[in-house]
Short mmCIF file of C-alpha atoms and ligand atoms in Angstrom, two decimals:
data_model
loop_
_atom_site.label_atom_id
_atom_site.label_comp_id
_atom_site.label_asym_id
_atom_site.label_seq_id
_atom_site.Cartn_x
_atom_site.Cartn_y
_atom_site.Cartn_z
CA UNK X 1 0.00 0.00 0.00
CA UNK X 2 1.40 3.56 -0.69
CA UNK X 3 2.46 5.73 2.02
CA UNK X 4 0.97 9.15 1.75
CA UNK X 5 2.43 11.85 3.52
CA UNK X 6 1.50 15.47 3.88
CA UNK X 7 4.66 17.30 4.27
CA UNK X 8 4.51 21.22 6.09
CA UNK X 9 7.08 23.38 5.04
CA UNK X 10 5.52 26.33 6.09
CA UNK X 11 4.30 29.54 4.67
CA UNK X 12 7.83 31.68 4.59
CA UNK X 13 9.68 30.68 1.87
CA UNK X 14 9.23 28.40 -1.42
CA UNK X 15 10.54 24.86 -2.33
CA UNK X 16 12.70 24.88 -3.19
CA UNK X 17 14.14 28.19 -1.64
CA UNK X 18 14.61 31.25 -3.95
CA UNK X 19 18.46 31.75 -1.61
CA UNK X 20 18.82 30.86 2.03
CA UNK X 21 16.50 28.63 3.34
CA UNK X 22 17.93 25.88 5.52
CA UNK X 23 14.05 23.70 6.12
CA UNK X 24 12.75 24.29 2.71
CA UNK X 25 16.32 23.09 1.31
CA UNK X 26 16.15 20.11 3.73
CA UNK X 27 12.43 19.92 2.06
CA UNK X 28 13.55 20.00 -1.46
CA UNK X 29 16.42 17.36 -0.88
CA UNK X 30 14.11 14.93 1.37
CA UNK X 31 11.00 14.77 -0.95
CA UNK X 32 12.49 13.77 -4.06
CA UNK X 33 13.80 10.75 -2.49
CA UNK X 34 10.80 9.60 -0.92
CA UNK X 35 8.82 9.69 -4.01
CA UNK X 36 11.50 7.51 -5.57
CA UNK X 37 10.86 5.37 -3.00
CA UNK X 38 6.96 5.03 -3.64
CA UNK X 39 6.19 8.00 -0.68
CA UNK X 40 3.09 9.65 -2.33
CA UNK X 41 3.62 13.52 -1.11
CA UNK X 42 1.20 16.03 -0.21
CA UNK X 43 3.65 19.36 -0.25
CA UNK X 44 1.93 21.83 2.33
CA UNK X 45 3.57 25.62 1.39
CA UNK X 46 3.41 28.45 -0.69
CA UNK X 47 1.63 28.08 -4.46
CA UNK X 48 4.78 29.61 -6.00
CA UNK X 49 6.48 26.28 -4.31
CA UNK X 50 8.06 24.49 -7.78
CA UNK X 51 9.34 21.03 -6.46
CA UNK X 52 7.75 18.36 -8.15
CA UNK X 53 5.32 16.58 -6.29
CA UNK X 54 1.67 14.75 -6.07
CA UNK X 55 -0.18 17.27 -4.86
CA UNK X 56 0.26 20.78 -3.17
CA UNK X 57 -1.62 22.67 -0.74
CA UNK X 58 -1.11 26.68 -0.03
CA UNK X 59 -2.33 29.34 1.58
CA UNK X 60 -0.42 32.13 0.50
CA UNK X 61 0.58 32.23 -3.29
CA UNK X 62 4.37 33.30 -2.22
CA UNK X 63 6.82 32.73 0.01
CA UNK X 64 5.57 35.46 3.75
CA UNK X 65 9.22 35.98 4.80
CA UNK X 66 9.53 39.44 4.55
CA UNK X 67 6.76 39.37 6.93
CA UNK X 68 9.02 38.25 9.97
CA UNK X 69 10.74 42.32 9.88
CA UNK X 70 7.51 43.22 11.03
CA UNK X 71 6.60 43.24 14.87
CA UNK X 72 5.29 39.91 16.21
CA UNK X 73 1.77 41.14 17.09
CA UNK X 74 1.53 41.35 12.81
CA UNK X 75 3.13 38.45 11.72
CA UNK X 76 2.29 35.99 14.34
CA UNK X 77 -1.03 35.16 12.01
CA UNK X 78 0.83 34.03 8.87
CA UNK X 79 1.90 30.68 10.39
CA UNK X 80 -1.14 30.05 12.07
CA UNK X 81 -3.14 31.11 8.70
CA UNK X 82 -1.31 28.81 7.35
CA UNK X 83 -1.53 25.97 9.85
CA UNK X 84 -5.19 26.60 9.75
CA UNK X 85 -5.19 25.54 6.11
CA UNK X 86 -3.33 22.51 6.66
CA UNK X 87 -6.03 21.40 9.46
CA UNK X 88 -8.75 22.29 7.44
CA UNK X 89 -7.62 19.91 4.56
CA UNK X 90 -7.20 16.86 7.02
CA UNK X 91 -10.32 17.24 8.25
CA UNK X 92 -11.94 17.03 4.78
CA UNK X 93 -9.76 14.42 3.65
CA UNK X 94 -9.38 10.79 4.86
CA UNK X 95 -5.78 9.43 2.81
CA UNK X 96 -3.18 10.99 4.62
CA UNK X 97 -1.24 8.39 6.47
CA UNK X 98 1.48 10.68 8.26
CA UNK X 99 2.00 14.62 8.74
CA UNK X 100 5.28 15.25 8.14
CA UNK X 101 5.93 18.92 10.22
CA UNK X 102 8.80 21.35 10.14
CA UNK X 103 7.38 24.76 11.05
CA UNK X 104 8.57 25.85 14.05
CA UNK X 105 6.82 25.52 17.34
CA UNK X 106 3.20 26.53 16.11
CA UNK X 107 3.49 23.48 13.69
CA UNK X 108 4.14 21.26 16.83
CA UNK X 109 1.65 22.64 19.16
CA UNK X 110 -1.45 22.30 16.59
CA UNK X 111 -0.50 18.60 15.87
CA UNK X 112 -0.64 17.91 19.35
CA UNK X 113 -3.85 19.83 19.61
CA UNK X 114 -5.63 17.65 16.96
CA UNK X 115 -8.15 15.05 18.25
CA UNK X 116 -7.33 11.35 18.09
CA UNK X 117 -8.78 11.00 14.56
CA UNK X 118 -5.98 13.20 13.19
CA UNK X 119 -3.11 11.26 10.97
CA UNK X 120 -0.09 10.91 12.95
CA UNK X 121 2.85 13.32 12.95
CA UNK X 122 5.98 13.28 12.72
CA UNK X 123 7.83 16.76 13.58
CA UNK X 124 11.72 17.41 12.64
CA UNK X 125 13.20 19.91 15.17
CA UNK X 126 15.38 21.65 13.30
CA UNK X 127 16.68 24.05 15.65
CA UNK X 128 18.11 25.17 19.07
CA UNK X 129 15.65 23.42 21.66
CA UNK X 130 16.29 26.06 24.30
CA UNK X 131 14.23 27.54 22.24
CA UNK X 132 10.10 27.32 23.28
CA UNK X 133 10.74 25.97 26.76
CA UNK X 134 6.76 26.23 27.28
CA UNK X 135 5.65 24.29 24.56
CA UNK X 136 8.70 22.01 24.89
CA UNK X 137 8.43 21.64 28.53
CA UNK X 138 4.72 20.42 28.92
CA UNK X 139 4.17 18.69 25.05
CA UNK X 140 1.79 16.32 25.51
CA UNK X 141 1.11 14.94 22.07
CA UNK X 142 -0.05 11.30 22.96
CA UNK X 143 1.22 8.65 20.92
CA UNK X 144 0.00 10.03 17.92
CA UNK X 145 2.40 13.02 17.88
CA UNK X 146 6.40 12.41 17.59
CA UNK X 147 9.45 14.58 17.34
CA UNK X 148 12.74 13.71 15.84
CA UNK X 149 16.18 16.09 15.75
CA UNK X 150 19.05 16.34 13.33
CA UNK X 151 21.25 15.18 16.22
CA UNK X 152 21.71 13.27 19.27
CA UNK X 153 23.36 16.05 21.10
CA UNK X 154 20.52 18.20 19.77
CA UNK X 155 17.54 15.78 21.14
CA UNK X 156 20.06 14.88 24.53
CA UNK X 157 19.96 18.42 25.61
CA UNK X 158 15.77 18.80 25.14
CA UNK X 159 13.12 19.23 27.70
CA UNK X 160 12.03 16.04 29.36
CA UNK X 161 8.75 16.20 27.51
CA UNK X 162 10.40 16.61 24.18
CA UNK X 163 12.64 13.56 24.50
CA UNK X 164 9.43 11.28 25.77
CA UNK X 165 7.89 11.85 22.37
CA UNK X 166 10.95 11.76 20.46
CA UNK X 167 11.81 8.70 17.93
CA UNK X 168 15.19 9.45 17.58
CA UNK X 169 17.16 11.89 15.30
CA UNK X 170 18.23 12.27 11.63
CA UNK X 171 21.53 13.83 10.21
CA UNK X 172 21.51 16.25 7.40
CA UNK X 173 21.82 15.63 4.26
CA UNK X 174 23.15 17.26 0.99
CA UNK X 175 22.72 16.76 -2.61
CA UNK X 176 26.70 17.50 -2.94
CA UNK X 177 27.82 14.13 -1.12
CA UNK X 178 25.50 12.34 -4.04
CA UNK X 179 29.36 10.41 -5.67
CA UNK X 180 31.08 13.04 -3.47
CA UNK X 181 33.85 10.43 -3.62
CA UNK X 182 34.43 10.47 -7.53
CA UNK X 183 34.42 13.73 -8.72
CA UNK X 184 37.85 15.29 -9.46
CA UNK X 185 39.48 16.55 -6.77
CA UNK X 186 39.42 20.62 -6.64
CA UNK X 187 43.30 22.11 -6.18
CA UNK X 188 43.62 23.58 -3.02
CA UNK X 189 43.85 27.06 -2.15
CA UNK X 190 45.35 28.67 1.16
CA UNK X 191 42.32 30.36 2.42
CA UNK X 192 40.40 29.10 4.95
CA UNK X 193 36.62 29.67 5.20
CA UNK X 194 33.48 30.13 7.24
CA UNK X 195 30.25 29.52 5.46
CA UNK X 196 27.38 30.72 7.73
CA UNK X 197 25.22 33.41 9.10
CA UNK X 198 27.06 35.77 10.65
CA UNK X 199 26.43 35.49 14.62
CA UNK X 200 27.76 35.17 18.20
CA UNK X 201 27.46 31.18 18.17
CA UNK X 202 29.05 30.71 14.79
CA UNK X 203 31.83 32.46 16.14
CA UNK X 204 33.17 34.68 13.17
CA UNK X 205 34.86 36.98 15.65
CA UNK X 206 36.82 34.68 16.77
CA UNK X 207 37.70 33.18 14.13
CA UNK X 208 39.11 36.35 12.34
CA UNK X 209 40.99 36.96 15.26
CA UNK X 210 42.52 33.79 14.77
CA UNK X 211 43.55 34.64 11.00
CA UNK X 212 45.73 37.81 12.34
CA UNK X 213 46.93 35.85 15.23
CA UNK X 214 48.01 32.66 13.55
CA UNK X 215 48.43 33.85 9.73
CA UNK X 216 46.09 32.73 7.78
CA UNK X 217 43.99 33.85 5.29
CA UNK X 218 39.98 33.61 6.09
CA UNK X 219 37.15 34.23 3.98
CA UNK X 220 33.83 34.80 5.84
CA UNK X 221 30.30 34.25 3.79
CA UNK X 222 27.05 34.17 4.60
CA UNK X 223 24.38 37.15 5.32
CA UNK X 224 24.53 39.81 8.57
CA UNK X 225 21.15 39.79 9.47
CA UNK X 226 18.66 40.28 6.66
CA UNK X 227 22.17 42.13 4.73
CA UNK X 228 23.49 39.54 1.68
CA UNK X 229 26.03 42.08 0.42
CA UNK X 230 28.40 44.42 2.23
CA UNK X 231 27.12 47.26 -0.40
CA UNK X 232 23.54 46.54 0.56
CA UNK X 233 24.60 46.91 4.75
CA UNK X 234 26.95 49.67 4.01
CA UNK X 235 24.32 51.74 2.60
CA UNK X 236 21.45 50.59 5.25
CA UNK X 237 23.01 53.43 7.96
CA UNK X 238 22.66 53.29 11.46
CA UNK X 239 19.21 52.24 12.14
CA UNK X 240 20.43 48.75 10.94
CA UNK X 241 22.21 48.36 14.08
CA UNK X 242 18.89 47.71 16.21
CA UNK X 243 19.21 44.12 14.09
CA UNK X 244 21.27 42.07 16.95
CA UNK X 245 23.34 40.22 14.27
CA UNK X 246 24.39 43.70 12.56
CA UNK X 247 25.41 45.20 15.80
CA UNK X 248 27.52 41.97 16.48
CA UNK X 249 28.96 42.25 13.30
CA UNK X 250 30.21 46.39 13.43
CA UNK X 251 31.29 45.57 17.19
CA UNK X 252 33.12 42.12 16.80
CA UNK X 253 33.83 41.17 13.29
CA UNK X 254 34.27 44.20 11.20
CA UNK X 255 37.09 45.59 13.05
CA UNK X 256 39.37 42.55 11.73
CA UNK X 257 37.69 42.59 7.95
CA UNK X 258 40.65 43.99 6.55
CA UNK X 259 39.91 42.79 2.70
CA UNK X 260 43.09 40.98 2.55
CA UNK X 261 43.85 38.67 5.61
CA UNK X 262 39.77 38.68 6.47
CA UNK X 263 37.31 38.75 3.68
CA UNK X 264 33.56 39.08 4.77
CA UNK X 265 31.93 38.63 0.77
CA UNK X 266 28.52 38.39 1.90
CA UNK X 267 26.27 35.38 0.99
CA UNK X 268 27.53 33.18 -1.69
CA UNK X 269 25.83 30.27 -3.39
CA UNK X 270 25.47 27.61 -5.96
CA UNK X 271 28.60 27.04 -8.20
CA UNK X 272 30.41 29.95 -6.03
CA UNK X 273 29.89 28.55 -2.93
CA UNK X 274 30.93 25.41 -3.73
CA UNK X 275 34.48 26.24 -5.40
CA UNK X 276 35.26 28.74 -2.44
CA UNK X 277 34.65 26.06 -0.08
CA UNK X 278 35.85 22.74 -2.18
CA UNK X 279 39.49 25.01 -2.55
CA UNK X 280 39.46 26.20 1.10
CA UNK X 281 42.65 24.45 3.35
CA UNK X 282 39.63 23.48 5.82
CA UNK X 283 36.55 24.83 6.97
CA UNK X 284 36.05 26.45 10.46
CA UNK X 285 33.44 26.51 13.02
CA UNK X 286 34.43 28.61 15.94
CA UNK X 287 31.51 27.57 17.36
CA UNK X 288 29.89 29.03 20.78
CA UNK X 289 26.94 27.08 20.50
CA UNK X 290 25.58 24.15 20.39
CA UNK X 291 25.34 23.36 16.87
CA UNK X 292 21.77 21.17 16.14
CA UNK X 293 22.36 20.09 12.47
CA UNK X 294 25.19 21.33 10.75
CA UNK X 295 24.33 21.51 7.10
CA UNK X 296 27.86 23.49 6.18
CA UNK X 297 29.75 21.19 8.28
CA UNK X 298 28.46 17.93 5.88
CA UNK X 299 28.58 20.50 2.89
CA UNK X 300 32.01 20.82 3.44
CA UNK X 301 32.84 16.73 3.49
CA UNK X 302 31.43 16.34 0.56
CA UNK X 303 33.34 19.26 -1.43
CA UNK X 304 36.46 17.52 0.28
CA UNK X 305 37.69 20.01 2.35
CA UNK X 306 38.19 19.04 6.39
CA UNK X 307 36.68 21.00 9.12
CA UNK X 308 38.29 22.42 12.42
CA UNK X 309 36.14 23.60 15.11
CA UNK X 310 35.07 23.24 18.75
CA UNK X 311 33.49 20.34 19.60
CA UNK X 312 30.27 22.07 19.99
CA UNK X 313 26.95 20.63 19.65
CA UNK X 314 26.53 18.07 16.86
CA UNK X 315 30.14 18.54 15.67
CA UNK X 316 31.47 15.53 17.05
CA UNK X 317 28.76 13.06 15.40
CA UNK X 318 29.81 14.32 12.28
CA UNK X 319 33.38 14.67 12.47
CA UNK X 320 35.36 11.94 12.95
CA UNK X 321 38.78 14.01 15.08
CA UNK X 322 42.23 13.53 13.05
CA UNK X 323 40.07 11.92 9.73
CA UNK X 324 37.69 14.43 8.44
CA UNK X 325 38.40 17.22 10.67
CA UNK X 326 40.04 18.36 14.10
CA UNK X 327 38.18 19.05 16.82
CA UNK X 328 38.85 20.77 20.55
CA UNK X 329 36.83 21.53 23.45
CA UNK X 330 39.09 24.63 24.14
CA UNK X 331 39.05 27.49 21.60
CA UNK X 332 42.71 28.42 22.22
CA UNK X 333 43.79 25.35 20.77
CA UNK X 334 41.79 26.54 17.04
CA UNK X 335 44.79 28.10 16.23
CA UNK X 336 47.18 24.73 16.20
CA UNK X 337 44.37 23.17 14.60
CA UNK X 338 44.11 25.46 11.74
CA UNK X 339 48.32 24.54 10.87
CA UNK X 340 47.60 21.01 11.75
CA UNK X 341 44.49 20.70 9.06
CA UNK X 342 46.61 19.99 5.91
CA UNK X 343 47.35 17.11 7.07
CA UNK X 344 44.21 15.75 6.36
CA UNK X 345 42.79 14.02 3.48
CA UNK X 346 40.37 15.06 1.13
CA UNK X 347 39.38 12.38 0.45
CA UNK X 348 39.12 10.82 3.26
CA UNK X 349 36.19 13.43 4.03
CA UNK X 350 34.53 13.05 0.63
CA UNK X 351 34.19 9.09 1.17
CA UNK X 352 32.58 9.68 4.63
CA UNK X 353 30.47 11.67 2.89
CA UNK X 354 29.23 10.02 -0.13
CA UNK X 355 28.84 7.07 2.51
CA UNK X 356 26.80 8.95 5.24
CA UNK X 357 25.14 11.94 4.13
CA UNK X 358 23.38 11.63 0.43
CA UNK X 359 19.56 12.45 0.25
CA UNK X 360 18.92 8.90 -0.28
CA UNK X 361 20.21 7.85 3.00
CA UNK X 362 18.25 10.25 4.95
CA UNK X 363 14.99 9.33 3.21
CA UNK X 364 15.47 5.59 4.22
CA UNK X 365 15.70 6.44 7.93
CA UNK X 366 12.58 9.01 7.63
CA UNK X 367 10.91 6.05 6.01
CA UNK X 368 11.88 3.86 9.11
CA UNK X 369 10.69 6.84 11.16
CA UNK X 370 7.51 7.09 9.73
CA UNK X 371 7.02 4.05 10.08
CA UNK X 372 7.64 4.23 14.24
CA UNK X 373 5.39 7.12 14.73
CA UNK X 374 2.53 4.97 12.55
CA UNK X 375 2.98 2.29 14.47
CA UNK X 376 3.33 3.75 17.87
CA UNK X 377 7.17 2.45 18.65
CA UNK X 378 7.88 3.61 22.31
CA UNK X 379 11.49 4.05 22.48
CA UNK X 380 13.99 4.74 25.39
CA UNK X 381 14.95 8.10 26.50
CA UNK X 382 17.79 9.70 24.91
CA UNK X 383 20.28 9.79 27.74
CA UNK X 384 20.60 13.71 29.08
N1 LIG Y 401 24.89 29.17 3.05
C1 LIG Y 401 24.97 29.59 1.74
N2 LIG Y 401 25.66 30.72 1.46
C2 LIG Y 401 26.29 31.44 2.42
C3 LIG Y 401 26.22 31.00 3.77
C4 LIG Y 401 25.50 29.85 4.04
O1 LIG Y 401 24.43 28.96 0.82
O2 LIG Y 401 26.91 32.45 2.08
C5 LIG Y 401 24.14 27.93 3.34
C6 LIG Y 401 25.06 26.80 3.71
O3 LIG Y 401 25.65 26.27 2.53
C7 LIG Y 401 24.10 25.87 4.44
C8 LIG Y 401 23.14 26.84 5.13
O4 LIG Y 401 23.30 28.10 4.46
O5 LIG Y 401 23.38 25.10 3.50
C9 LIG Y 401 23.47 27.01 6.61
O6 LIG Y 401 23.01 25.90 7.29
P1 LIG Y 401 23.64 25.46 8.70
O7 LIG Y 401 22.83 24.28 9.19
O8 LIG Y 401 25.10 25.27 8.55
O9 LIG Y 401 23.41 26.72 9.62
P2 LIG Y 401 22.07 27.47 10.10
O10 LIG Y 401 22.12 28.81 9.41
O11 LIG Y 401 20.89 26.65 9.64
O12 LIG Y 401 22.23 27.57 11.60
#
């Protein structure tokens, strides 16, 4: 019999996403494997949504995520407009097997609100689960209502109530580690980079700090706040500074963005992204938090190139120390790190790769997931 899921990406962004968009891309990269293997999917999102699938449901015709500038008493509708939509359709529809949920918090909480002749649901935490302490802290979602993380360390550090309804975790995925390990090899450059959103617990301030220190030359992409180019947050003035991430940024990073040792190019993608970090000596993740998922970290194993960072978070799932990357639990050891990382094999990180993170491989253990939460598998707490 064919497994029909309705899958809720939300009302912010399209599938897949027009730029940044870390759930929708997880969206986009999950779905397409399901269907290959037989998963009929129900995509709940925005109309303008283009990933191929059986049938679509939206509320919005494009992507709301402009909406989130706005002050929370008028935005805080467009999710639950949203949500409303999806409820509405599985109450006048009886094949949906599974809901498969990844918008944030208000996603959760109405799934657990649903009477017992709701489908079961399945919801992929995707973020930092200090996050929502009073839904997390008192979820009572029955059997019918699951949770699963991107990583152990993610789901080990939840609420009590979380973890009782949780069916285990999932890593990330990437389409890049799809033969990861035979593509040609990209030549090697002498830069090292940081691919991320610019904020306290990615650590870029530290990390440039480490380039004049140690020697070394750093390139730092990704967006400062809702900024994607320096141009666009030179011109936005002052008032930009009431955005916490822009403040952070004038006050901690930009004093060692010198354009030649430190490089802050804004937010890079496709074919871009991938050369600067496939030709980067290593990756870095200065972490100082605990990172859930880790998308860049996998991105960069499959483009070959090793990562050094603090063993923050889900880091050391995904690393294996002195293989694919280095790792330390004290930042003032980065710095040896950083010299010690060409010693470390490309390939060596694009095999791991190519053997643990492909979109097919994450699909199987959603299917084995699903599977749980229809079946109503009561598993052991995570240990804390
Ligand atoms: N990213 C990108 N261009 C940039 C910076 C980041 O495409 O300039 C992408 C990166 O490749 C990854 C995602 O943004 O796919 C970041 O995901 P991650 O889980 O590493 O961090 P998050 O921002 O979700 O905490």
């Amino acid at each position: 019999m064919t497994l029909t899921v309705l899958m809720n990406a939300g009302p912010w962004l399209s599938v897949p996403p027009p730029g940044y968009g870390g759930i929708e891309n997880v969206v986009a990269t999950l779905v397409p494997e399901l269907r290959r293997l037989g998963v009929r999917v129900v995509l709940a999102s925005v109309e303008s949504s283009t990933l191929p699938v059986d049938e679509k449901i939206a509320v919005f015709p494009d992507g709301q995520f402009s909406a989130l500038q706005r002050p929370y008493n008028q935005v805080c509708g467009v999710s639950q407009a949203h949500l409303a939509g999806v409820v509405r359709a599985l109450h006048r529809r009886d094949d949906i097997d599974l809901v498969h949920d990844h918008v944030e918090a208000v996603g959760l909480a109405t799934m657990a609100a649903m009477g017992p002749d709701a489908p079961p649901a399945l919801h992929t935490l995707h973020w930092d689960l200090a996050k929502h302490p009073e839904l997390y802290g008192t979820l009572d979602g029955g059997d019918r209502v699951r949770v699963n993380g991107v990583s152990a360390s993610q789901l080990a550090r939840a609420p009590r109530a979380l973890r009782e309804h949780s069916v285990g975790h999932v890593h990330l995925s990437t389409p890049l580690a799809v033969d990861a390990d035979r593509r040609p090899t990209t030549p090697k450059g002498d830069h090292l980079v940081i691919l991320g959103r610019i904020n306290p617990g990615k650590g870029q301030d530290l990390g440039a700090r480490l380039a004049h220190e140690v020697g070394f030359p750093l390139v730092l992409a990704g967006p400062v706040g809702p900024y994607h180019r320096p141009e666009d947050l030179a011109a936005a003035g002052d008032e930009a500074r009431q955005n916490p991430d822009v403040r952070f940024f004038h006050e901690h990073v930009a004093p060692y963005v010198d354009g030649d040792r430190v490089r802050w190019v804004g937010t890079v993608a496709g074919r871009e992204r991938d050369d600067l970090v496939a030709s980067a000596r290593a990756s870095l993740f200065p972490l100082r938090w605990e990172e859930p998922g880790g998308t860049a970290v996998v991105e960069s194993l499959s483009l070959g190139t090793p990562v050094v960072a603090t063993a923050r978070g889900c880091l050391p799932e995904l690393i294996e120390h002195g293989r694919t990357g280095l790792l330390t639990a004290d930042e003032r050891e980065l710095g040896d790190l950083v010299l010690a990382a060409g010693l470390l094999e490309p390939d060596e990180c694009r095999r791991e790769a190519a053997t643990r993170f492909t979109p097919a491989r994450m699909a199987e253990r959603y299917v084995e997931l699903y599977d749980r939460v229809r079946h109503g598998a009561t598993v052991p707490l995570q240990p804390v």
